[in-house]
XYZ file of C-alpha atoms in Angstrom:
376
model
C 0.065 -0.166 0.133
C 1.853 3.553 -0.903
C 2.077 6.112 1.275
C 1.429 9.881 -0.079
C 4.473 10.606 2.169
C 6.596 8.218 -0.035
C 6.485 10.531 -2.765
C 7.609 13.697 -1.148
C 11.596 13.791 -1.751
C 13.802 13.884 0.377
C 16.058 17.285 0.494
C 19.345 18.177 1.832
C 21.618 21.189 1.842
C 23.368 21.684 -1.617
C 20.812 19.910 -3.859
C 19.553 21.327 -6.692
C 15.395 21.482 -7.062
C 13.556 22.884 -10.347
C 9.973 24.647 -8.898
C 7.148 26.752 -10.157
C 6.858 30.135 -8.634
C 3.719 30.559 -6.885
C 3.784 33.984 -4.743
C 6.141 36.887 -4.837
C 6.251 39.158 -1.953
C 7.878 41.381 -0.872
C 10.875 40.536 0.344
C 10.573 36.439 -0.628
C 9.420 34.306 -2.996
C 7.633 31.359 -2.297
C 8.375 28.563 -4.547
C 6.283 25.025 -4.963
C 8.576 22.360 -5.325
C 7.082 19.541 -4.331
C 7.633 19.093 -1.142
C 4.919 19.120 2.291
C 5.949 22.443 2.385
C 6.555 25.763 0.162
C 10.045 26.705 -0.340
C 11.493 30.260 0.709
C 13.629 32.210 -1.658
C 14.537 35.594 0.435
C 15.488 38.477 -2.071
C 18.424 38.485 -0.878
C 18.998 34.514 -2.495
C 17.682 35.570 -5.487
C 20.435 37.804 -7.706
C 23.788 37.961 -6.902
C 23.350 41.731 -7.379
C 21.788 44.196 -5.604
C 18.172 43.552 -5.691
C 14.968 46.542 -4.738
C 12.028 44.169 -4.820
C 11.619 39.865 -5.992
C 9.124 40.889 -8.927
C 11.837 42.426 -10.927
C 13.362 39.561 -11.412
C 11.213 37.329 -11.099
C 7.042 36.746 -12.136
C 4.777 34.543 -10.359
C 4.014 31.023 -13.157
C 8.041 31.339 -13.780
C 9.562 27.746 -13.600
C 13.585 28.060 -11.634
C 15.947 26.281 -10.933
C 17.245 26.131 -7.023
C 19.692 25.374 -4.557
C 18.400 23.712 -1.089
C 20.389 26.292 1.613
C 18.432 25.573 4.537
C 16.043 22.509 5.664
C 13.731 22.276 8.389
C 10.199 20.840 9.520
C 9.003 23.909 8.593
C 10.813 25.675 6.343
C 13.215 25.026 2.900
C 15.641 28.178 1.835
C 16.199 28.111 -1.650
C 18.452 30.440 -3.294
C 18.939 30.979 -7.347
C 21.959 33.592 -7.052
C 23.417 30.028 -5.755
C 22.266 27.989 -9.237
C 23.429 31.035 -11.266
C 26.110 31.409 -9.527
C 27.778 27.273 -10.636
C 26.672 28.262 -13.875
C 28.245 31.720 -14.560
C 30.995 30.674 -13.023
C 31.566 27.566 -15.949
C 29.996 29.737 -18.571
C 32.440 32.547 -17.471
C 35.607 30.358 -17.359
C 34.572 28.930 -20.808
C 34.292 32.559 -22.451
C 37.488 33.218 -20.882
C 39.686 31.060 -22.298
C 37.530 31.360 -25.863
C 37.698 34.654 -25.141
C 34.492 35.262 -26.130
C 33.366 38.219 -27.139
C 29.263 38.513 -25.175
C 26.837 40.644 -24.664
C 26.290 42.383 -21.132
C 24.197 44.766 -19.539
C 25.526 47.761 -16.799
C 23.101 47.277 -14.354
C 25.164 49.701 -11.513
C 27.293 53.019 -11.423
C 29.401 52.901 -8.971
C 33.119 54.526 -8.389
C 35.691 53.854 -10.613
C 33.777 51.678 -13.052
C 30.678 49.449 -14.256
C 28.443 46.680 -12.241
C 27.858 43.981 -14.706
C 25.288 41.153 -14.199
C 26.856 38.016 -15.627
C 24.960 35.728 -13.369
C 27.486 36.428 -10.754
C 28.783 40.296 -9.858
C 30.790 41.038 -13.381
C 33.167 44.224 -12.898
C 34.396 46.674 -15.769
C 37.103 49.104 -14.317
C 37.214 52.945 -15.919
C 40.214 52.225 -17.476
C 38.744 49.436 -19.591
C 35.347 50.754 -20.609
C 36.344 52.779 -23.612
C 39.883 53.927 -25.782
C 39.275 57.391 -24.704
C 38.175 59.192 -21.035
C 34.646 59.071 -20.357
C 34.063 62.045 -17.883
C 31.113 60.340 -16.820
C 29.814 57.261 -16.940
C 26.104 58.231 -16.028
C 25.058 57.603 -19.595
C 25.915 53.823 -19.269
C 23.476 52.445 -16.922
C 21.164 50.198 -18.639
C 23.581 50.231 -21.419
C 23.892 46.846 -23.195
C 27.777 46.246 -23.576
C 30.025 43.367 -25.283
C 32.719 43.089 -23.612
C 35.677 39.911 -22.667
C 35.805 38.740 -19.659
C 39.596 39.976 -18.482
C 40.328 38.445 -15.279
C 38.524 35.672 -13.331
C 39.284 34.352 -9.614
C 36.034 32.006 -7.985
C 38.026 32.281 -4.970
C 38.018 35.774 -4.932
C 34.270 35.869 -6.731
C 35.775 38.517 -8.963
C 34.687 39.061 -12.415
C 37.042 41.768 -14.202
C 35.381 42.431 -17.428
C 36.694 44.871 -20.210
C 34.719 46.637 -23.451
C 37.530 48.779 -24.289
C 39.819 45.073 -25.563
C 36.759 44.482 -28.109
C 36.547 47.809 -29.515
C 40.633 47.630 -29.952
C 40.097 44.290 -30.964
C 37.548 45.524 -33.525
C 39.729 48.742 -34.421
C 42.369 46.083 -35.285
C 40.671 44.200 -37.795
C 39.243 46.392 -39.424
C 42.997 48.468 -39.938
C 43.838 44.962 -41.092
C 40.918 44.596 -43.845
C 41.499 48.786 -44.676
C 45.308 47.505 -44.810
C 44.479 45.400 -47.209
C 41.976 47.437 -49.716
C 43.972 50.092 -50.082
C 45.684 51.020 -53.175
C 47.567 53.783 -54.772
C 46.286 55.922 -56.916
C 43.196 55.744 -54.541
C 41.305 58.746 -53.542
C 39.375 58.708 -50.375
C 38.178 61.113 -47.620
C 39.878 61.815 -44.482
C 39.975 63.352 -41.053
C 43.314 65.517 -40.060
C 44.379 63.698 -37.021
C 47.232 65.855 -35.600
C 49.527 68.890 -37.582
C 53.855 68.158 -37.378
C 56.589 70.363 -38.859
C 56.829 67.624 -41.450
C 53.180 67.152 -42.627
C 49.313 66.365 -41.937
C 48.402 62.831 -39.812
C 45.001 62.250 -41.643
C 42.755 59.096 -40.366
C 41.543 57.539 -43.151
C 38.693 55.133 -41.420
C 41.092 53.705 -38.609
C 44.299 54.005 -39.534
C 46.919 57.454 -40.377
C 48.219 57.994 -42.994
C 50.500 61.089 -43.906
C 51.106 63.407 -45.670
C 54.170 64.970 -46.116
C 54.438 68.995 -46.529
C 55.649 69.136 -49.986
C 51.778 67.054 -50.518
C 49.860 69.002 -48.977
C 48.819 72.253 -52.217
C 50.978 72.748 -55.281
C 52.430 75.978 -53.782
C 55.744 75.786 -51.249
C 54.124 75.638 -47.779
C 55.943 76.681 -44.475
C 53.127 75.523 -42.178
C 50.811 72.344 -42.427
C 48.226 74.806 -40.306
C 48.983 77.541 -42.953
C 47.029 74.570 -45.290
C 44.712 72.428 -42.860
C 44.210 72.227 -39.029
C 42.977 69.452 -36.819
C 39.653 67.759 -37.387
C 39.421 69.170 -41.208
C 37.972 66.718 -43.525
C 39.674 66.522 -46.559
C 40.181 64.213 -50.004
C 43.542 62.698 -50.474
C 45.199 60.310 -53.191
C 47.228 57.540 -52.305
C 50.795 57.114 -52.605
C 51.951 54.134 -51.514
C 51.110 51.332 -48.921
C 53.919 49.570 -46.857
C 51.162 47.225 -44.779
C 54.497 45.354 -43.342
C 54.911 48.711 -41.541
C 51.517 49.933 -41.567
C 52.389 53.243 -43.495
C 50.666 55.015 -45.350
C 51.555 58.033 -47.872
C 48.924 60.693 -49.052
C 48.679 63.622 -51.061
C 46.117 66.219 -50.097
C 47.378 67.909 -53.864
C 47.360 65.428 -56.262
C 43.704 65.993 -55.478
C 43.169 70.377 -56.168
C 42.909 71.218 -59.229
C 46.681 72.313 -60.622
C 48.140 75.813 -60.656
C 48.193 75.661 -64.393
C 44.728 74.280 -64.337
C 42.991 77.581 -66.634
C 46.169 79.509 -66.446
C 44.547 81.123 -69.568
C 41.213 82.448 -68.045
C 43.926 84.537 -65.541
C 46.793 85.406 -67.534
C 46.920 86.772 -71.345
C 49.252 87.805 -74.038
C 49.951 91.436 -73.483
C 49.167 91.382 -69.174
C 50.948 93.460 -66.595
C 51.760 91.455 -63.958
C 53.459 91.688 -60.797
C 55.852 88.871 -59.666
C 58.565 87.899 -57.193
C 61.665 86.361 -58.646
C 62.761 83.080 -57.148
C 65.281 81.752 -59.406
C 67.968 82.550 -61.414
C 70.024 80.673 -64.025
C 72.221 81.355 -66.850
C 69.380 81.907 -69.753
C 67.363 83.982 -67.465
C 65.279 83.631 -64.179
C 62.074 82.132 -63.797
C 59.005 85.219 -61.637
C 56.587 83.721 -59.936
C 53.408 85.819 -61.116
C 51.135 83.125 -59.333
C 51.112 80.277 -56.346
C 52.893 77.677 -57.990
C 52.499 79.706 -61.083
C 56.356 80.531 -62.885
C 57.004 82.517 -65.586
C 60.385 82.971 -67.809
C 62.041 85.867 -68.713
C 64.939 84.752 -70.366
C 67.695 87.122 -70.077
C 67.739 88.584 -73.369
C 64.257 90.408 -71.916
C 65.812 91.167 -68.804
C 67.058 93.982 -69.658
C 67.116 96.802 -72.485
C 70.644 96.666 -72.498
C 73.631 93.410 -73.254
C 73.741 91.882 -69.904
C 75.885 88.938 -69.278
C 73.974 87.447 -65.853
C 70.793 87.785 -64.967
C 72.567 88.527 -61.389
C 74.013 91.762 -62.838
C 69.857 93.163 -62.520
C 67.546 90.786 -60.182
C 68.269 89.069 -57.681
C 66.016 86.436 -55.613
C 62.528 87.882 -53.960
C 62.652 91.067 -55.878
C 59.294 92.421 -56.854
C 59.498 93.214 -60.256
C 56.386 94.237 -63.004
C 56.562 91.987 -65.851
C 54.607 91.653 -69.388
C 53.531 88.663 -70.844
C 54.920 87.796 -74.090
C 53.536 83.787 -74.566
C 51.118 81.820 -72.510
C 51.508 78.090 -73.183
C 49.385 75.558 -70.822
C 49.289 72.631 -72.692
C 53.082 72.855 -71.760
C 53.073 74.670 -68.207
C 54.668 77.809 -70.114
C 54.996 81.501 -69.649
C 57.138 83.548 -71.356
C 57.478 87.578 -69.872
C 59.364 90.448 -70.485
C 60.588 93.369 -68.393
C 62.810 94.653 -71.052
C 59.529 95.676 -72.753
C 58.188 97.529 -69.963
C 61.584 99.178 -69.493
C 61.109 100.452 -73.854
C 57.272 101.137 -73.318
C 58.391 103.270 -70.292
C 61.081 105.008 -71.750
C 59.136 105.889 -75.273
C 56.643 107.021 -73.200
C 59.618 109.222 -71.658
C 61.066 110.730 -75.288
C 57.265 111.350 -75.870
C 56.886 113.547 -73.287
C 60.190 115.117 -74.014
C 59.431 116.162 -76.928
C 55.984 117.564 -76.560
C 58.037 119.597 -73.795
C 60.619 120.373 -76.335
C 57.938 120.819 -79.304
C 56.450 123.452 -77.021
C 59.679 125.354 -75.932
C 60.370 125.712 -79.531
C 57.941 127.695 -81.180
C 58.306 129.402 -78.399
C 61.980 130.653 -78.779
C 60.749 130.009 -82.788
C 58.159 132.935 -82.510
C 61.194 134.328 -80.404
C 64.179 133.955 -82.842
C 61.765 135.219 -85.809
C 60.786 138.533 -84.747
C 64.688 139.326 -83.632
C 65.641 138.069 -87.562
C 62.611 140.458 -89.112
C 64.192 143.113 -87.294
C 67.066 142.109 -89.612
C 65.083 142.195 -93.020
């Protein structure tokens, strides 16, 4: 003959049981585990984290697995936290061994970092949250973060997690993919990161390339800051990629219209312009008319007299007026003359002199004429 008490399981501390929640109270939860009395889960045994109300964690009708903490004739005390922790430590160990990336929700912002629930209490130190400095972590409360297990010690209940490592890992993967995809001649947009005495470093999507100062503009650049500023979005052309050393050479100059482009719209034959003597050579002088645009004054066009060398008349950085003799945009050549301007000036001076001379000549003639009349 069967005795109904034989069907009641024997419970021992440490046993794992499954039950259904029948009542959620303010400080505890009652669970039907098929025992002669309902099991009690105190609020402190619901989670490894601080819990305000049991209803925040469980609801009536939920089926949950619990560990027996205490058994008396009158009550059975159970723990959800203990089961979760045991499972969590095994799970975390596996994640730690495999360097697995997984998601977790920030439960609390505390001094020094973030507290998360990973079955047990996990901690993300402030220095392991982001790759950059964060002033205020209050926005992180309730946020889901991807993390990896950085440190694990079950005997010390120590679980250190890192979101920063995930970000760095992704950045490294992106950098590798980017390096593989880059090709010489490609034109892409980048952001100026920092300026140096020799050029500008530009972020082209997770990796920095160098625009040497000579590649910033078509004209001579003294300081990179004369052309670009940190934070500027600029177009750059890839000159070379060294995948082993992760060095990328870029050119901003190559993406800009050349100084000779449409030069015919700026300069025409017969124009008189002011320029700066840039170089003196045996056959003449190169005069800069616009940034990056130089014209040649042939030695025969420098002075209105024979000279042996351009240095006899001109010096570097001297400002001079020149007349345009010819413009060839295709060959990027402009012929200039200083002599023609001198000749024009002389002709005008002679004309002015002749005018004055003619005027005084009539007066002189009149006077002499009067005198001559006396002798007729």
